[in-house]
Amino acid sequence: MSAAAIAPDVLAKYEPVIGLEVHVQLLTATKAFCGCANRFGAEPNTNVCPVCLGLPGALPVLNEKAVEFATLASLALNCQVRERSIFARKNYFYPDLPKGYQISQYDKPLAEHGWIEAPTADGGRKTGVPADRSSSVGWKRIGITRLHMEEDAGKSLHDGFHDSATRTYLDLNRCGTPLAEIVSEPDMRTPDEAFEYLTRLKEILLYAGVSDCNMEEGSLRCDANVSVRPRGQEQFGAKVEVKNVNSFKFIRAALEYEIERQIEVLESGGRVAQETRLWNANEGRTYSMRSKEQAHDYRYFPEPDLPPLFVSAEFLSEARKRLPELPEARRARMIAEYELSVQDAHTLTASREFADRFEAAAKTARNPRRVANVLLSEVGGRLKALGLEQEQSPVSMTGIVLAADLLDEGRISSKQMKQLFDVCFEKSEDFGPVYEREKPQQITDAGAIEKMIDDVIAANPKQVEQYRAGKKTMAGFFVGQVMRASKGQANPALLNELVVKKLEG
Ligand code: ADP
Ligand code: MG
Ligand code: ZN
């Protein structure tokens, strides 16, 4: 993948500097400045009107929902939202931009001064999610310079490949789709940090419900800026902007490539040209697209057809109320509440919808922690072994709660539960019907259980001695032995009670 193998000691002389610009399409029903549907995949040029086609005399009207989503995103990213922000015209000519300018925001954006907390290489993921993350090892705060609102352009579709394209088609459905552009500070130092930043950013936006962040459909797009400087030098080097990268993994790969390329240029006595480059995923390298000298002069000026945007204190506090618990905070709480590992907390919070369903179900159970446990180890384990997704599970949340409750009440042993889950996955049936049909036998006759305990005690004098010498945890050994002898059918609660009684007696 790399330009050429560079010796590690040469690489180590330089420090990469990375800043990311991310565009996300907002999930509004209609476009930013007109009533056309904001929908991906419609028949080309069907969701258009005089406003988004830029016909003379048509006037934009700001979509309040777009402001709401952009405000929610700003708050979720710890930004300060400006009371008064200004829309501006960013002028450039492009075939899929019929107005000849894009409505954006320039020197007075909607929001500024935010941040995202991301784990560093030494592993916030491993060290967990301490309550005060800002001061903890393994985490790093990456600044967000600004979040501003703008509109998307249309799409050009070329038939054939770049050089040999015979025709270009225009689909203007995307014209006027509301976007939030989120610009980071040049705070990242490794491609992995950039990857983590993007992963967190996407997750936060999904939780906030402002975008579907679908990269294949272009709802989330990222331009990566990267430079290198000799370690110890304060001044940044000339930056390169890498465009057209459509997955986080490719962004990481493009940054890795670009860092090595720049170091090579510097090592051979050259200087890095400030330019825009394109990532070619097939070849695993970047290509120069245009240099800064040919760069656009956008001639920004305030949009005369739109008044300043005022975000009132009320609007802001309403948005704040509607902001859900965000992923990192949720994981920290769930780790404490359900005694989870960091890894398990990630699994349970993979999507807000799933975490919501889990927590709603857990609330109805006798022991919510046990629900987490059954879900992760019994259901999660089997899904993983079969290579299935959570949505493909034959066992519903209700089924998981039922299993956890039966286990908790001692009406089934954990061995019986495992057998029932085996049947669920074999026959693709939920836990409820399987349990009803197969209701496992239970031995609840105290006399019969005592008889089995006596046998186990007689066969294990050493363990009895250890128990009586004070090693109380040895009781578990006897419970296990009897459970096995009973083929998992002894009533667990009764068994526990009787084992202790016998051992103490
Ligand atoms: P431009 O005007 O070229 O778009 P900006 O100053 O607006 O440049 O910055 C765009 C992005 O590039 C931001 O995310 C910023 O953090 C990042 N950036 C700025 N300077 C550098 C640099 N020298 N190296 C790496 N990234 C940088
Ligand atoms: Mg830029
Ligand atoms: Zn329209």
Coordinates of C-alpha atoms in Angstrom, one line a residue, residues 57-270:
G57 CA -36.8 34.8 -9.3
A58 CA -37.3 31.7 -7.1
L59 CA -36.7 32.4 -3.4
P60 CA -35.4 30.1 -0.7
V61 CA -37.3 29.5 2.6
L62 CA -35.3 27.9 5.4
N63 CA -36.5 24.5 6.6
E64 CA -36.9 24.7 10.4
K65 CA -36.4 21.0 10.8
A66 CA -32.9 21.3 9.2
V67 CA -32.0 23.9 11.8
E68 CA -33.3 21.6 14.5
F69 CA -31.2 18.7 13.3
A70 CA -28.1 20.9 12.8
T71 CA -28.6 22.3 16.3
L72 CA -29.0 18.8 17.8
A73 CA -25.8 17.8 16.1
S74 CA -24.0 20.9 17.4
L75 CA -25.1 20.2 21.0
A76 CA -24.2 16.5 20.7
L77 CA -20.7 17.6 19.6
N78 CA -20.3 20.0 22.6
C79 CA -20.4 23.1 20.3
Q80 CA -21.5 26.6 21.3
V81 CA -24.5 27.5 19.2
R82 CA -24.5 31.0 17.8
E83 CA -27.6 33.0 18.5
R84 CA -27.3 34.8 15.2
S85 CA -25.7 33.0 12.2
I86 CA -25.5 34.1 8.6
F87 CA -26.1 32.3 5.4
A88 CA -23.6 33.1 2.6
R89 CA -23.2 32.4 -1.1
K90 CA -20.3 30.3 -2.0
N91 CA -19.9 30.9 -5.7
Y92 CA -18.6 28.4 -8.1
F93 CA -19.6 26.9 -11.4
Y94 CA -20.3 23.2 -11.7
P95 CA -22.8 21.4 -14.0
D96 CA -24.6 19.9 -11.1
L97 CA -25.0 23.2 -9.3
P98 CA -27.5 25.1 -11.5
K99 CA -27.6 28.2 -9.4
G100 CA -23.9 28.8 -9.8
Y101 CA -23.5 29.1 -6.1
Q102 CA -24.2 27.0 -3.0
I103 CA -26.0 28.5 0.0
S104 CA -23.6 27.9 2.9
Q105 CA -22.3 29.6 6.0
Y106 CA -19.0 31.4 6.2
D107 CA -17.7 33.6 9.0
K108 CA -20.7 33.3 11.2
P109 CA -21.5 29.5 11.3
L110 CA -24.2 28.0 13.3
A111 CA -21.9 26.5 15.9
E112 CA -18.2 26.5 17.0
H113 CA -15.8 25.3 19.6
G114 CA -16.9 21.7 20.1
W115 CA -15.0 18.5 20.7
I116 CA -15.2 14.7 20.4
E117 CA -13.5 12.4 22.9
A118 CA -11.7 9.5 21.2
P119 CA -9.5 6.7 22.5
T120 CA -5.9 7.0 21.6
A121 CA -3.6 4.2 20.5
D122 CA -2.7 3.2 24.1
G123 CA -6.3 2.2 24.3
G124 CA -9.3 4.0 25.9
R125 CA -11.1 1.0 24.5
K126 CA -9.2 -1.3 26.8
T127 CA -8.9 0.9 29.8
G128 CA -12.7 1.4 29.8
V129 CA -14.8 4.5 30.2
P130 CA -13.9 6.3 33.4
A131 CA -16.4 8.9 34.6
D132 CA -14.1 11.8 34.1
R133 CA -12.8 10.9 30.6
S134 CA -11.1 14.3 30.0
S135 CA -8.3 13.6 32.5
S136 CA -7.9 9.9 31.9
V137 CA -5.2 8.1 30.1
G138 CA -6.0 6.6 26.8
W139 CA -8.5 9.3 25.8
K140 CA -8.0 12.4 23.8
R141 CA -10.2 15.4 23.1
I142 CA -10.3 16.3 19.4
G143 CA -11.5 19.8 18.8
I144 CA -14.3 20.7 16.4
T145 CA -13.7 24.1 14.9
R146 CA -17.2 24.6 13.5
L147 CA -20.5 23.1 12.4
H148 CA -22.3 25.0 9.7
M149 CA -25.3 24.5 7.5
E150 CA -25.3 24.3 3.8
E151 CA -27.0 22.7 0.8
D152 CA -25.9 19.8 -1.3
A153 CA -25.3 19.9 -5.1
G154 CA -26.8 17.6 -7.6
K155 CA -25.0 14.5 -9.1
S156 CA -23.2 14.0 -12.3
L157 CA -23.3 10.5 -13.7
H158 CA -20.7 9.7 -16.4
D159 CA -21.2 6.7 -18.6
G160 CA -17.9 5.1 -19.3
F161 CA -14.7 5.9 -17.4
H162 CA -13.3 9.4 -16.8
D163 CA -11.2 9.8 -19.9
S164 CA -13.4 7.9 -22.3
A165 CA -16.8 9.2 -21.0
T166 CA -19.1 9.7 -23.9
R167 CA -22.0 11.3 -22.0
T168 CA -22.6 12.9 -18.7
Y169 CA -26.1 12.8 -17.1
L170 CA -27.3 15.2 -14.4
D171 CA -29.6 14.2 -11.6
L172 CA -30.6 17.3 -9.6
N173 CA -32.7 15.5 -7.0
R174 CA -29.9 16.0 -4.5
C175 CA -29.7 19.8 -5.1
G176 CA -30.7 21.6 -2.0
T177 CA -30.5 18.6 0.4
P178 CA -29.6 20.0 3.8
L179 CA -26.1 19.3 5.0
A180 CA -24.2 19.9 8.2
E181 CA -20.4 20.4 7.6
I182 CA -18.4 19.5 10.6
V183 CA -14.8 20.8 10.5
S184 CA -12.2 19.4 13.0
E185 CA -9.2 21.1 14.4
P186 CA -5.9 19.8 13.1
D187 CA -5.7 17.8 16.4
M188 CA -5.2 14.2 15.1
R189 CA -1.7 12.7 14.9
T190 CA -2.2 9.2 13.5
P191 CA -4.5 7.6 10.9
D192 CA -5.9 5.5 13.8
E193 CA -7.0 8.6 15.7
A194 CA -8.7 9.9 12.5
F195 CA -10.5 6.5 12.2
E196 CA -11.6 6.7 15.9
Y197 CA -12.8 10.3 15.5
L198 CA -14.9 9.3 12.5
T199 CA -16.3 6.2 14.2
R200 CA -17.3 8.3 17.2
L201 CA -18.7 11.1 15.1
K202 CA -20.9 8.8 13.1
E203 CA -22.1 7.1 16.2
I204 CA -23.0 10.4 17.9
L205 CA -24.9 11.6 14.8
L206 CA -26.8 8.3 14.6
Y207 CA -27.7 8.5 18.3
A208 CA -28.8 12.1 17.9
G209 CA -31.0 10.9 15.0
V210 CA -30.0 13.7 12.6
S211 CA -28.5 11.6 9.8
D212 CA -28.5 8.0 8.6
C213 CA -24.8 8.4 8.0
N214 CA -24.9 5.9 5.1
M215 CA -21.6 6.3 3.3
E216 CA -22.6 4.1 0.3
E217 CA -25.5 6.5 -0.4
G218 CA -23.3 9.5 0.3
S219 CA -25.1 10.7 3.4
L220 CA -21.7 11.0 5.1
R221 CA -18.7 12.1 3.2
C222 CA -15.2 13.0 4.5
D223 CA -12.3 15.1 3.2
A224 CA -9.1 14.4 5.0
N225 CA -6.4 17.0 5.4
V226 CA -2.9 15.9 6.3
S227 CA 0.5 17.3 6.6
V228 CA 3.8 16.2 8.3
R229 CA 6.3 18.2 10.2
P230 CA 9.7 17.3 11.8
R231 CA 9.0 16.3 15.4
G232 CA 9.6 19.2 17.7
Q233 CA 8.7 21.8 15.1
E234 CA 5.7 23.9 16.0
Q235 CA 4.7 25.2 12.6
F236 CA 2.5 22.9 10.5
G237 CA 3.7 21.7 7.2
A238 CA 1.9 22.3 3.9
K239 CA -1.3 20.2 3.9
V240 CA -2.8 18.0 1.3
E241 CA -6.6 17.5 1.1
V242 CA -7.7 14.0 0.1
K243 CA -11.1 13.7 -1.4
N244 CA -13.4 11.0 -2.7
V245 CA -12.8 8.4 0.0
N246 CA -15.9 6.4 0.8
S247 CA -15.2 4.3 3.8
F248 CA -13.4 4.9 7.1
K249 CA -11.0 2.1 6.4
F250 CA -10.0 3.7 3.1
I251 CA -9.6 7.1 4.8
R252 CA -7.1 5.5 7.2
A253 CA -5.4 3.8 4.3
A254 CA -5.3 7.0 2.3
L255 CA -3.8 8.9 5.3
E256 CA -1.2 6.2 5.8
Y257 CA -0.2 6.4 2.1
E258 CA -0.2 10.2 2.1
I259 CA 2.0 10.5 5.3
E260 CA 4.6 8.2 3.8
R261 CA 4.5 10.0 0.4
Q262 CA 5.0 13.4 2.1
I263 CA 7.8 12.1 4.2
E264 CA 9.5 10.7 1.2
V265 CA 9.2 14.1 -0.6
L266 CA 10.8 15.9 2.3
E267 CA 13.5 13.3 2.8
S268 CA 14.5 13.6 -0.8
G269 CA 14.9 17.3 -0.3
G270 CA 11.7 18.4 -2.0

